[in-house]
Every structure is written in structure tokens, then in C-alpha cells.
Amino acid sequence: MRILAKDLKKAAEDGKKDVTLSGWVHRIRELGALSFIVLRDRSGLVQLVLDKKYDALTLESVITVIGEAALNEKAPGGAELRVSSLECLSRAAADLPFQVNGDVTKTGLEAILDNRSLSLRNPAIRAIFKTQATIIEAFCEYLRKQDFTEIKTSKIVSGGTEGGTNLFEVEYFDRKVYLAQSPQCYKQTLVASGLERVFEVAQAYRAEKHDTPRHLNEYVSLDVEMGFIESEKELIELEKGLLAYIFEEVIRKNSAELELWAKNGASAPEPASVSKAPIIPYEEALKIANVESSKKNGARIFDINPDAERYVCDWALREYGIDLVFVNEFPRRHRPFYTYPLDAIRTMSFDALFRGVEITSGGRRQHEYEAQLEALSRFGVKLESMEDYLAIFKYGCPPHGGFAIGLERLTAKIFGLSNVKEASLFPRDRRRVTP
Ligand code: AMO
């Protein structure tokens, strides 16, 4: 029976003689009459020792080998397999367009993305997505434990929710529809339907024309919505618990993956430190950003823009020991129509800034029918397109709110990646729709 690379040492300790390993040929080295092959499987790398040359064998070919497990301190994982038989299951062409066993931190992003099917074979790149899977799992697990119900909502919608013109139009039989910018209306509908607490992990679409290191045209949104809250502060508390749990799970399950990006400063914050993250009202955050900016002879800041996000995080790291900050009370002019006002100017809304980038937006929502009608007309949204949405308020809706975390941004920040595209398996940008 096949074992995994990570279990070879145990097999060697147990004196196993007929061990089967299967995987990809990661590296080949010939030394006199011997061949050393590094085999890669989903669990890691392992050394094979063969007493003859396999001339036809190429890097990335898929093989199965049988042999005797032996301890060897110098081999990766502390053991090697002395191979008695080798079968090539699929021979890779010799002209690899991407050096799978190379140092990807030195490889350009376009080359990594152009050759995605091969670059994903690189252990460091795969590490990003193994860890991303832990983030999703921890997100779902934490919320399920808090009695949230998982939902899956349609990504084909009749209008936008997040304002602006960044909607993708799609032909739908004889009419035009759009790709959902977020599950905003649906998650509110499902809170009002009586589920009270819901979450969704799904793609969201933004037709952003600009190419920035923080924007994708398709990203994964980790959405949360809950009923019976009074202010955004309860949501911030929920997100703090959620992030602490995500970081705890990433540290528990993915330390080896983070280690592969140690040069980039990859790490998850200490879970216990998350509760120390400050909550700063928007106006105060602006002041902090301006003080920080002037120290560096930077420009005056009028808005929580990317520079301000960096400055406020630097400040929080210095003052509170964690570069995570919750900025709340955004002015009404900066928030979508569904946001609940705090007063004539401010809203019960917040953003989470982590390591210099906004990873979350959220807040309490309007839940009163008349106020919603007024907000929609003030934002210039056509009421006809919002009939179904309006019905949830007309027929009884609890005070509620929620937030969404951008999965790729959170992943990129944990790994110290400079572009969010590196944290997307198959990123979509203005030019890239393949692979
Ligand atoms: P917002 O539009 O701020 O809010 O998005 C929430 C979070 O999603 C991520 N995000 C993106 N990530 C990559 N590329 C993009 N183009 C992109 N756009 C957004 C960010 C951001 O913080 N409905 C509200 C959320 C809510 O109030 O519940 C919303 O979508 O990490």
C-alpha cells in the first residue's frame, strides 16, 4: 500500500522493506553509478536512491517506486527509500516552461501566473493555498460553533449593491443581468427570513478597471451577517474572535507552510494579541494618518486611502503591538446605501486594516422600510430594481449587520505577498482570463 513522504521516517524506524511511494520527480542528481531522485507528493519531499540511471526519466514525471525505507539524517525528513523497482506512470516532456523546483520568490509574477498549472506544483506556492484552505475551514468552523448557518446565494443578479459602476454585465437569454459584487442583499434577506445568523464563502465580482496589487476582478468573499445587534461594535468583537481563531488554526496546521515564506516575513499574529487591536473612529484615524505622514514628509491625507491604511497600521503596531486596527464611524458619504446612520454625518460602519491593507468592511444595516426608501433614492438607486430587497424591510426585519473579509487579501498579508493575485489560484484581471 502507498505511504506518503512524511511517513517514510516512521517506516524506516519500523524496518519496512516493501514500501511504496508515488509522486512527481522533483529533482534528479546522478553520482557515479547511483541516482538520487527527490520525489514530491502532497505531504512533502523525500529522497529516493537508485543503483542505476533511468535515462528516460524527466523532471515532473509521475512515478511509483517500491523499496526499503532507511534512516538517513542527511536526507530531507531524515529517511530515504532504497528503490528496487520504479514504474513511470506519466512521463513529463523535457521542455518544462517553468522551473518547478526553483526559488519562486525570485520568479516574476507574470511567469508564475502564465504557467499556473506548473507553478502550483512548487511547494512554496502550494503552501499558500494549503493555508488558504485552513483559513476557509477555520472561518466556517468558528461561525458554525456560534450557531451561524452556511448559505450559498446566486451570483447572477439584476443590479449592484456596492455602488459605483464596477458591475460586469452578462447576457442572460434576451436580457442583461450582472455578476454579483457581493451577496449583500441575500445575506440580509436570509437574516430576515429567520435564520438570524448566516455566512457564505463565495466568489464576488468587481469590474475594477485599474490594475493594483490589492484588487482582483474576481475574489472570494468571506461574508457574515447577523440579526439583533445594536451597533458595529458587536460585529468587531465577533470578527476579533474569528480572526484569532483563524490565526490559531493557521499556526497549528500550517507552520511548515509559513516557514517556506520566512524570507517574506510570513507569519500569523499571535492569536491572543488580536483582542488588543484598537477601534479608532474615522476622524481620529485620519488625524493619526496625517501625523504619521508628516513625520515621513508625506502628503496631506483627506481619506482613509492606501497610504493612510499603512500609516494607521504602523501606528497600531507601535502603540498596541499588533498591526490590526478597526476603523469605525465612517462618514455617510463613504458608505453604501444600506449602512445604518449613527447621526447626520457618521455611520455605524467599520473597516479592518491588517498589515497596511483593508481586509474587511462591515457595519450595521438600515432595517426600517421608510429609512431604506429614503436612502435608496438619496443614492439614486432605481426602486423598481430593489423590490424584492425592499420587501424584507416592509414585512418585518430585525436590526442586523455584518461584514465581509477578502480571502486573498488576508492570505497575502499572512504570507507577506506583495500582490493579491499571488493568493488567488486562477486570478482574473483586466487582461488575464486564462488559465
Ligand atoms: P467591500 O466592497 O468593502 O464591502 O468588500 C469587502 C472586502 O472584500 C475584499 N475586496 C476585494 N478583494 C480583492 N479584490 C477586490 N476587487 C475586492 N473588493 C473587495 C476586501 C474588502 O475589505 N458588502 C460589503 C461587506 C459588508 O458590509 O458586509 C462589501 O462587499 O478585503
Coordinates of C-alpha atoms and ligand atoms in Angstrom, one line a residue:
M1 CA 0.0 0.0 0.0
R2 CA 1.2 3.5 -0.8
I3 CA 2.5 5.6 2.0
L4 CA 3.2 9.4 2.0
A5 CA 6.6 11.1 2.0
K6 CA 6.0 12.4 5.5
D7 CA 5.6 8.9 6.8
L8 CA 8.8 7.4 5.4
K9 CA 10.9 8.0 8.5
K10 CA 8.4 6.0 10.6
A11 CA 8.5 3.2 8.0
A12 CA 12.3 3.2 8.3
E13 CA 12.2 3.1 12.1
D14 CA 9.8 0.1 11.7
G15 CA 12.3 -1.5 9.4
K16 CA 9.7 -1.7 6.5
K17 CA 11.2 -3.4 3.4
D18 CA 8.4 -3.1 0.8
V19 CA 7.4 0.5 0.9
T20 CA 5.5 2.1 -2.0
L21 CA 5.7 5.8 -2.7
S22 CA 4.1 7.7 -5.6
G23 CA 4.5 11.3 -6.8
W24 CA 6.4 13.7 -9.0
V25 CA 10.1 13.7 -9.9
H26 CA 11.1 17.0 -8.2
R27 CA 14.9 16.7 -8.7
I28 CA 17.4 14.3 -10.2
R29 CA 21.1 14.0 -9.3
E30 CA 23.5 11.4 -10.6
L31 CA 26.5 10.4 -8.6
G32 CA 28.7 7.7 -10.1
A33 CA 26.5 4.6 -10.6
L34 CA 23.8 5.9 -8.3
S35 CA 20.8 8.2 -9.0
F36 CA 19.3 10.3 -6.3
I37 CA 15.7 11.4 -7.0
V38 CA 13.7 13.8 -4.9
L39 CA 10.1 12.7 -5.0
R40 CA 7.3 15.1 -4.2
D41 CA 3.9 14.1 -3.1
R42 CA 1.1 16.1 -1.3
S43 CA 2.8 15.7 2.0
G44 CA 6.3 16.9 1.1
L45 CA 9.7 15.8 -0.4
V46 CA 11.6 12.5 0.0
Q47 CA 14.9 11.1 -1.3
L48 CA 15.0 8.0 -3.4
V49 CA 18.3 6.2 -4.0
L50 CA 18.6 4.1 -7.2
D51 CA 21.5 1.9 -8.1
K52 CA 21.2 2.7 -11.8
K53 CA 20.4 5.5 -14.2
Y54 CA 16.9 5.9 -15.5
D55 CA 17.8 7.8 -18.7
A56 CA 14.3 8.3 -19.8
L57 CA 13.2 9.9 -16.6
T58 CA 12.4 13.6 -16.7
L59 CA 11.6 16.2 -14.1
E60 CA 7.9 16.3 -13.2
S61 CA 7.2 12.8 -14.5
V62 CA 4.8 10.9 -12.2
I63 CA 6.3 7.7 -10.8
T64 CA 5.6 4.9 -8.4
V65 CA 8.5 3.2 -6.6
I66 CA 8.9 0.3 -4.2
G67 CA 11.9 -0.2 -1.9
E68 CA 13.4 -0.4 1.5
A69 CA 13.0 2.5 3.9
A70 CA 16.2 3.5 5.6
L71 CA 17.1 6.2 8.1
N72 CA 19.5 8.9 6.7
E73 CA 20.0 12.1 8.7
K74 CA 21.2 14.0 5.6
A75 CA 18.1 13.3 3.6
P76 CA 15.0 15.6 3.8
G77 CA 12.8 14.2 6.5
G78 CA 15.6 12.1 8.0
A79 CA 15.0 9.0 5.8
E80 CA 15.3 7.7 2.2
L81 CA 13.9 4.9 0.1
R82 CA 16.4 2.4 -1.5
V83 CA 14.5 1.7 -4.6
S84 CA 14.2 -1.8 -6.0
S85 CA 11.6 -1.1 -8.7
L86 CA 10.4 2.0 -10.5
E87 CA 7.4 2.5 -12.7
C88 CA 6.8 5.7 -14.7
L89 CA 3.1 6.4 -14.7
S90 CA 3.2 9.5 -16.8
R91 CA 6.4 10.9 -18.5
A92 CA 6.7 14.7 -18.5
A93 CA 8.0 16.4 -21.6
A94 CA 11.6 17.5 -21.1
D95 CA 11.0 21.2 -22.1
L96 CA 9.4 22.4 -18.9
P97 CA 8.4 26.0 -19.4
F98 CA 8.7 26.7 -15.6
Q99 CA 11.3 25.5 -13.2
V100 CA 9.1 23.8 -10.6
N101 CA 12.0 23.1 -8.2
G102 CA 13.4 26.7 -8.4
D103 CA 13.2 29.6 -5.9
V104 CA 9.8 31.2 -6.8
T105 CA 10.5 34.2 -4.6
K106 CA 12.9 35.2 -7.4
T107 CA 10.5 34.5 -10.2
G108 CA 8.3 37.2 -11.8
L109 CA 4.6 37.2 -11.1
E110 CA 3.6 37.0 -14.8
A111 CA 5.7 33.9 -15.3
I112 CA 4.2 32.3 -12.3
L113 CA 0.7 33.1 -13.4
D114 CA 1.2 32.3 -17.1
N115 CA 2.4 28.8 -16.1
R116 CA -0.1 28.3 -13.3
S117 CA -0.5 24.5 -13.8
L118 CA 3.2 24.1 -13.3
S119 CA 3.9 26.8 -10.8
L120 CA 1.2 25.4 -8.4
R121 CA 3.5 22.3 -8.2
N122 CA 6.1 24.3 -6.5
P123 CA 5.9 23.5 -2.7
A124 CA 6.1 27.2 -1.7
I125 CA 3.3 28.2 -4.0
R126 CA 1.2 25.3 -3.0
A127 CA 1.8 26.2 0.6
I128 CA -0.2 29.5 0.1
F129 CA -3.3 27.5 -1.0
K130 CA -3.0 24.8 1.6
T131 CA -3.0 27.6 4.2
Q132 CA -5.8 29.4 2.4
A133 CA -7.9 26.2 2.8
T134 CA -7.2 26.3 6.6
I135 CA -8.4 30.0 6.7
I136 CA -11.7 29.0 5.0
E137 CA -12.1 25.9 7.2
A138 CA -11.5 27.9 10.4
F139 CA -13.8 30.7 9.3
C140 CA -16.7 28.2 8.7
E141 CA -15.9 26.2 11.8
Y142 CA -15.9 29.2 14.2
L143 CA -19.2 30.6 12.8
R144 CA -20.9 27.2 12.9
K145 CA -20.0 26.9 16.6
Q146 CA -21.7 30.3 17.1
D147 CA -24.9 28.9 15.5
F148 CA -24.4 30.5 12.1
T149 CA -25.9 28.8 9.1
E150 CA -23.9 28.4 5.9
I151 CA -25.7 29.8 2.8
K152 CA -24.9 29.7 -1.0
T153 CA -26.5 32.6 -2.9
S154 CA -26.8 33.3 -6.6
K155 CA -24.0 35.2 -8.4
I156 CA -26.4 36.2 -11.2
V157 CA -28.2 39.4 -10.1
S158 CA -30.3 42.2 -11.6
G159 CA -28.4 45.1 -10.0
G160 CA -25.4 46.3 -7.9
T161 CA -25.2 46.6 -4.2
E162 CA -21.9 48.2 -3.6
G163 CA -22.4 51.4 -5.6
G164 CA -20.2 52.7 -8.4
T165 CA -20.1 51.3 -12.0
N166 CA -17.9 48.3 -11.4
L167 CA -20.5 45.7 -12.4
F168 CA -19.9 43.0 -15.0
E169 CA -22.8 42.8 -17.5
V170 CA -23.8 39.3 -18.7
E171 CA -26.1 38.2 -21.5
Y172 CA -28.9 36.2 -19.9
F173 CA -31.2 34.9 -22.6
D174 CA -32.9 38.0 -24.0
R175 CA -31.8 40.5 -21.3
K176 CA -28.8 41.8 -19.5
V177 CA -28.0 40.8 -15.9
Y178 CA -24.9 41.2 -13.7
L179 CA -22.3 39.2 -11.8
A180 CA -22.9 39.8 -8.0
Q181 CA -20.5 42.4 -6.5
S182 CA -21.3 40.8 -3.1
P183 CA -24.0 38.7 -1.5
Q184 CA -25.1 41.8 0.4
C185 CA -28.9 41.7 -0.3
Y186 CA -29.1 37.9 0.0
K187 CA -27.4 37.7 3.3
Q188 CA -29.7 40.4 4.7
T189 CA -32.7 38.6 3.2
L190 CA -31.7 35.4 5.0
V191 CA -31.2 37.0 8.3
A192 CA -34.7 38.4 7.9
S193 CA -36.0 35.0 6.8
G194 CA -35.5 33.8 10.4
L195 CA -32.1 32.2 10.0
E196 CA -30.8 35.2 12.0
R197 CA -27.1 34.3 11.6
V198 CA -25.6 33.4 8.2
F199 CA -22.3 33.1 6.5
E200 CA -21.2 32.5 2.9
V201 CA -17.9 31.7 1.2
A202 CA -18.1 32.5 -2.4
Q203 CA -16.8 34.4 -5.4
A204 CA -17.6 38.1 -5.8
Y205 CA -17.1 40.2 -9.0
R206 CA -15.8 43.7 -9.4
A207 CA -15.3 45.3 -12.8
E208 CA -12.4 47.4 -11.5
K209 CA -10.5 48.7 -14.5
H210 CA -7.4 49.6 -12.6
D211 CA -4.6 47.1 -12.0
T212 CA -3.5 47.3 -8.4
P213 CA -1.7 44.9 -6.1
R214 CA -4.8 44.8 -3.9
H215 CA -7.6 44.3 -6.5
L216 CA -8.9 41.3 -8.3
N217 CA -11.8 41.2 -10.7
E218 CA -13.0 38.0 -9.1
Y219 CA -12.2 37.4 -5.4
V220 CA -13.5 35.2 -2.6
S221 CA -15.6 37.0 -0.1
L222 CA -16.0 35.6 3.4
D223 CA -19.4 37.0 4.3
V224 CA -21.1 37.2 7.7
E225 CA -24.5 38.6 8.7
M226 CA -26.3 38.5 12.0
G227 CA -29.6 39.7 13.5
F228 CA -30.4 41.5 16.7
I229 CA -27.3 43.7 17.1
E230 CA -27.2 47.3 18.3
S231 CA -24.0 48.6 16.8
E232 CA -21.0 47.7 14.7
K233 CA -19.0 47.1 17.9
E234 CA -20.6 43.7 18.3
L235 CA -19.5 42.8 14.8
I236 CA -16.0 44.0 15.6
E237 CA -16.0 41.7 18.6
L238 CA -17.2 38.8 16.5
E239 CA -14.5 39.5 13.9
K240 CA -11.8 39.7 16.5
G241 CA -12.8 36.2 17.8
L242 CA -13.0 34.9 14.3
L243 CA -9.6 36.2 13.3
A244 CA -8.0 35.0 16.5
Y245 CA -9.3 31.5 15.7
I246 CA -8.2 31.6 12.1
F247 CA -4.7 32.6 13.2
E248 CA -4.6 29.9 15.8
E249 CA -5.6 27.3 13.2
V250 CA -3.1 28.6 10.7
I251 CA -0.3 28.4 13.3
R252 CA -1.4 24.9 14.4
K253 CA -1.8 23.4 10.9
N254 CA 0.4 25.4 8.6
S255 CA 3.7 26.4 10.4
A256 CA 5.6 24.3 7.8
E257 CA 3.9 26.2 5.0
L258 CA 4.7 29.6 6.6
E259 CA 8.3 28.5 7.1
L260 CA 8.7 28.3 3.3
W261 CA 8.0 32.0 3.1
A262 CA 10.0 33.0 6.1
K263 CA 12.2 35.3 3.9
N264 CA 9.0 37.3 3.2
G265 CA 8.2 37.6 6.9
A266 CA 5.3 35.1 6.6
S267 CA 3.5 34.7 9.9
A268 CA 0.1 34.7 11.6
P269 CA -0.2 37.2 14.5
E270 CA -0.3 35.7 18.0
P271 CA -4.0 34.8 18.5
A272 CA -4.1 36.3 22.0
S273 CA -2.9 39.7 20.6
V274 CA -6.0 40.1 18.4
S275 CA -8.1 41.3 21.3
K276 CA -5.7 44.2 21.7
A277 CA -6.4 45.6 18.2
P278 CA -7.7 49.2 18.8
I279 CA -11.0 50.6 17.5
I280 CA -10.5 54.1 16.1
P281 CA -13.2 56.4 14.8
Y282 CA -12.7 57.5 11.2
E283 CA -11.8 61.2 12.1
E284 CA -9.2 60.1 14.6
A285 CA -7.7 57.6 12.2
L286 CA -7.4 60.4 9.7
K287 CA -5.5 62.5 12.3
I288 CA -3.2 59.6 13.1
A289 CA -2.5 59.1 9.4
N290 CA -1.7 62.7 8.9
V291 CA 0.7 62.8 11.9
E292 CA 2.4 59.7 10.6
S293 CA 2.5 61.1 7.1
S294 CA 4.1 64.4 8.2
K295 CA 6.8 62.5 10.1
K296 CA 7.7 61.0 6.8
N297 CA 7.3 64.2 4.9
G298 CA 4.3 62.6 3.1
A299 CA 1.3 64.4 1.5
R300 CA -1.7 65.6 3.5
I301 CA -4.3 62.8 3.7
F302 CA -8.0 63.5 3.3
D303 CA -9.4 60.0 3.3
I304 CA -8.6 56.5 4.5
N305 CA -6.7 55.7 1.3
P306 CA -4.0 53.0 0.9
D307 CA -1.3 55.3 2.3
A308 CA -3.5 56.1 5.4
E309 CA -4.1 52.4 5.9
R310 CA -0.4 51.8 6.0
Y311 CA 0.2 54.7 8.4
V312 CA -2.6 53.7 10.8
C313 CA -1.3 50.1 10.9
D314 CA 2.3 51.2 11.6
W315 CA 0.9 53.3 14.4
A316 CA -1.1 50.4 15.9
L317 CA 1.9 48.1 15.8
R318 CA 3.9 50.7 17.7
E319 CA 1.2 51.6 20.2
Y320 CA -0.7 48.3 20.7
G321 CA 1.8 45.6 19.5
I322 CA -0.4 44.4 16.6
D323 CA -0.8 45.7 13.1
L324 CA -4.6 45.2 13.1
V325 CA -6.9 48.2 13.5
F326 CA -10.7 48.6 13.3
V327 CA -11.7 52.0 12.0
N328 CA -15.3 52.8 12.6
E329 CA -17.8 55.6 12.2
F330 CA -17.1 56.2 8.5
P331 CA -19.0 59.3 7.1
R332 CA -22.2 58.6 5.3
R333 CA -20.8 59.8 2.0
H334 CA -18.2 56.9 2.1
R335 CA -20.6 54.0 2.7
P336 CA -23.2 52.2 0.6
F337 CA -27.0 52.9 0.9
Y338 CA -27.7 50.1 3.2
T339 CA -25.5 51.4 6.1
Y340 CA -27.1 52.5 9.3
P341 CA -26.5 56.1 10.4
L342 CA -25.0 57.0 13.7
D343 CA -26.0 60.6 13.3
A344 CA -26.4 63.1 10.4
I345 CA -22.8 62.6 9.4
R346 CA -21.4 59.3 10.7
T347 CA -22.5 55.7 10.2
M348 CA -22.3 52.5 12.3
S349 CA -19.7 51.0 10.0
F350 CA -16.2 49.8 10.1
D351 CA -13.2 48.6 8.2
A352 CA -10.5 46.2 9.5
L353 CA -7.0 47.2 8.4
F354 CA -4.4 44.4 8.7
R355 CA -0.7 44.9 8.0
G356 CA -1.4 48.0 6.0
V357 CA -4.4 46.9 3.9
E358 CA -8.2 46.9 4.3
I359 CA -9.2 43.3 4.7
T360 CA -12.8 43.8 5.9
S361 CA -15.7 46.2 5.5
G362 CA -18.9 45.9 7.5
G363 CA -21.5 47.6 9.7
R364 CA -25.0 47.7 11.0
R365 CA -27.6 48.0 8.2
Q366 CA -30.7 50.0 7.7
H367 CA -33.6 47.8 8.7
E368 CA -36.6 50.2 8.7
Y369 CA -38.6 50.3 5.4
E370 CA -39.1 54.1 5.3
A371 CA -35.4 54.9 6.0
Q372 CA -34.4 52.4 3.4
L373 CA -36.6 54.0 0.8
E374 CA -35.1 57.4 1.6
A375 CA -31.6 56.1 1.5
L376 CA -32.1 54.4 -1.9
S377 CA -33.5 57.5 -3.5
R378 CA -30.7 59.6 -2.0
F379 CA -28.1 57.2 -3.6
G380 CA -30.0 57.3 -6.9
V381 CA -30.8 53.6 -6.9
K382 CA -33.9 52.7 -9.0
L383 CA -36.6 51.4 -6.7
E384 CA -38.0 49.0 -9.3
S385 CA -34.8 47.0 -9.3
M386 CA -34.9 46.7 -5.5
E387 CA -38.5 45.5 -5.0
D388 CA -37.5 42.0 -3.6
Y389 CA -34.9 43.6 -1.3
L390 CA -37.4 46.2 0.0
A391 CA -40.0 43.5 0.8
I392 CA -37.7 42.2 3.5
F393 CA -37.9 45.5 5.4
K394 CA -41.6 46.1 4.6
Y395 CA -42.6 42.8 6.3
G396 CA -40.5 42.8 9.4
C397 CA -36.7 42.7 9.7
P398 CA -34.6 42.7 12.9
P399 CA -31.9 45.2 13.5
H400 CA -28.9 43.5 11.9
G401 CA -25.4 43.9 10.5
G402 CA -22.4 42.0 9.1
F403 CA -19.1 42.2 7.3
A404 CA -17.0 40.6 4.6
I405 CA -13.4 39.6 4.7
G406 CA -11.4 39.4 1.4
L407 CA -9.9 35.9 1.4
E408 CA -7.0 36.7 -0.9
R409 CA -6.1 39.9 0.9
L410 CA -6.0 38.1 4.3
T411 CA -3.9 35.2 2.8
A412 CA -1.5 37.7 1.1
K413 CA -0.9 39.6 4.3
I414 CA -0.2 36.4 6.3
F415 CA 2.4 35.3 3.7
G416 CA 3.9 38.8 3.1
L417 CA 3.0 38.6 -0.6
S418 CA 3.1 41.9 -2.4
N419 CA 0.3 41.2 -4.8
V420 CA -3.1 39.8 -4.0
K421 CA -3.0 37.8 -7.3
E422 CA -0.4 35.5 -5.8
A423 CA -3.1 34.4 -3.3
S424 CA -5.6 33.6 -6.0
L425 CA -5.4 30.1 -7.7
F426 CA -6.6 31.4 -11.0
P427 CA -6.6 35.2 -10.8
R428 CA -8.7 37.3 -13.1
D429 CA -7.6 40.8 -14.0
R430 CA -8.3 43.1 -16.9
R431 CA -6.1 41.2 -19.3
R432 CA -6.0 37.7 -17.7
V433 CA -8.8 35.3 -18.2
T434 CA -6.6 32.2 -18.6
P435 CA -5.6 29.7 -17.3
Ligands
AMO1 P1 -16.3 45.8 0.3 O1 -16.7 46.2 -1.1 O2 -15.5 46.8 1.1 O3 -17.6 45.5 1.2 O4 -15.6 44.4 0.3 C1 -15.3 43.7 1.5 C2 -13.9 43.1 1.4 O5 -13.7 42.3 0.3 C3 -12.4 42.5 -0.2 N1 -12.4 43.0 -1.6 C4 -11.6 42.7 -2.6 N2 -10.6 41.9 -2.6 C5 -9.9 41.8 -3.8 N3 -10.2 42.4 -4.9 C6 -11.3 43.3 -5.0 N4 -11.6 43.9 -6.1 C7 -12.0 43.5 -3.8 N5 -13.1 44.2 -3.4 C8 -13.3 43.9 -2.1 C9 -11.6 43.4 0.7 C10 -12.8 44.2 1.3 O6 -12.4 44.7 2.6 N6 -21.0 44.1 1.2 C11 -19.8 44.7 1.8 C12 -19.4 44.0 3.0 C13 -20.4 44.1 4.2 O7 -20.7 45.2 4.6 O8 -20.8 43.0 4.7 C14 -18.7 44.7 0.8 O9 -18.7 44.0 -0.2 O10 -10.9 42.7 1.6

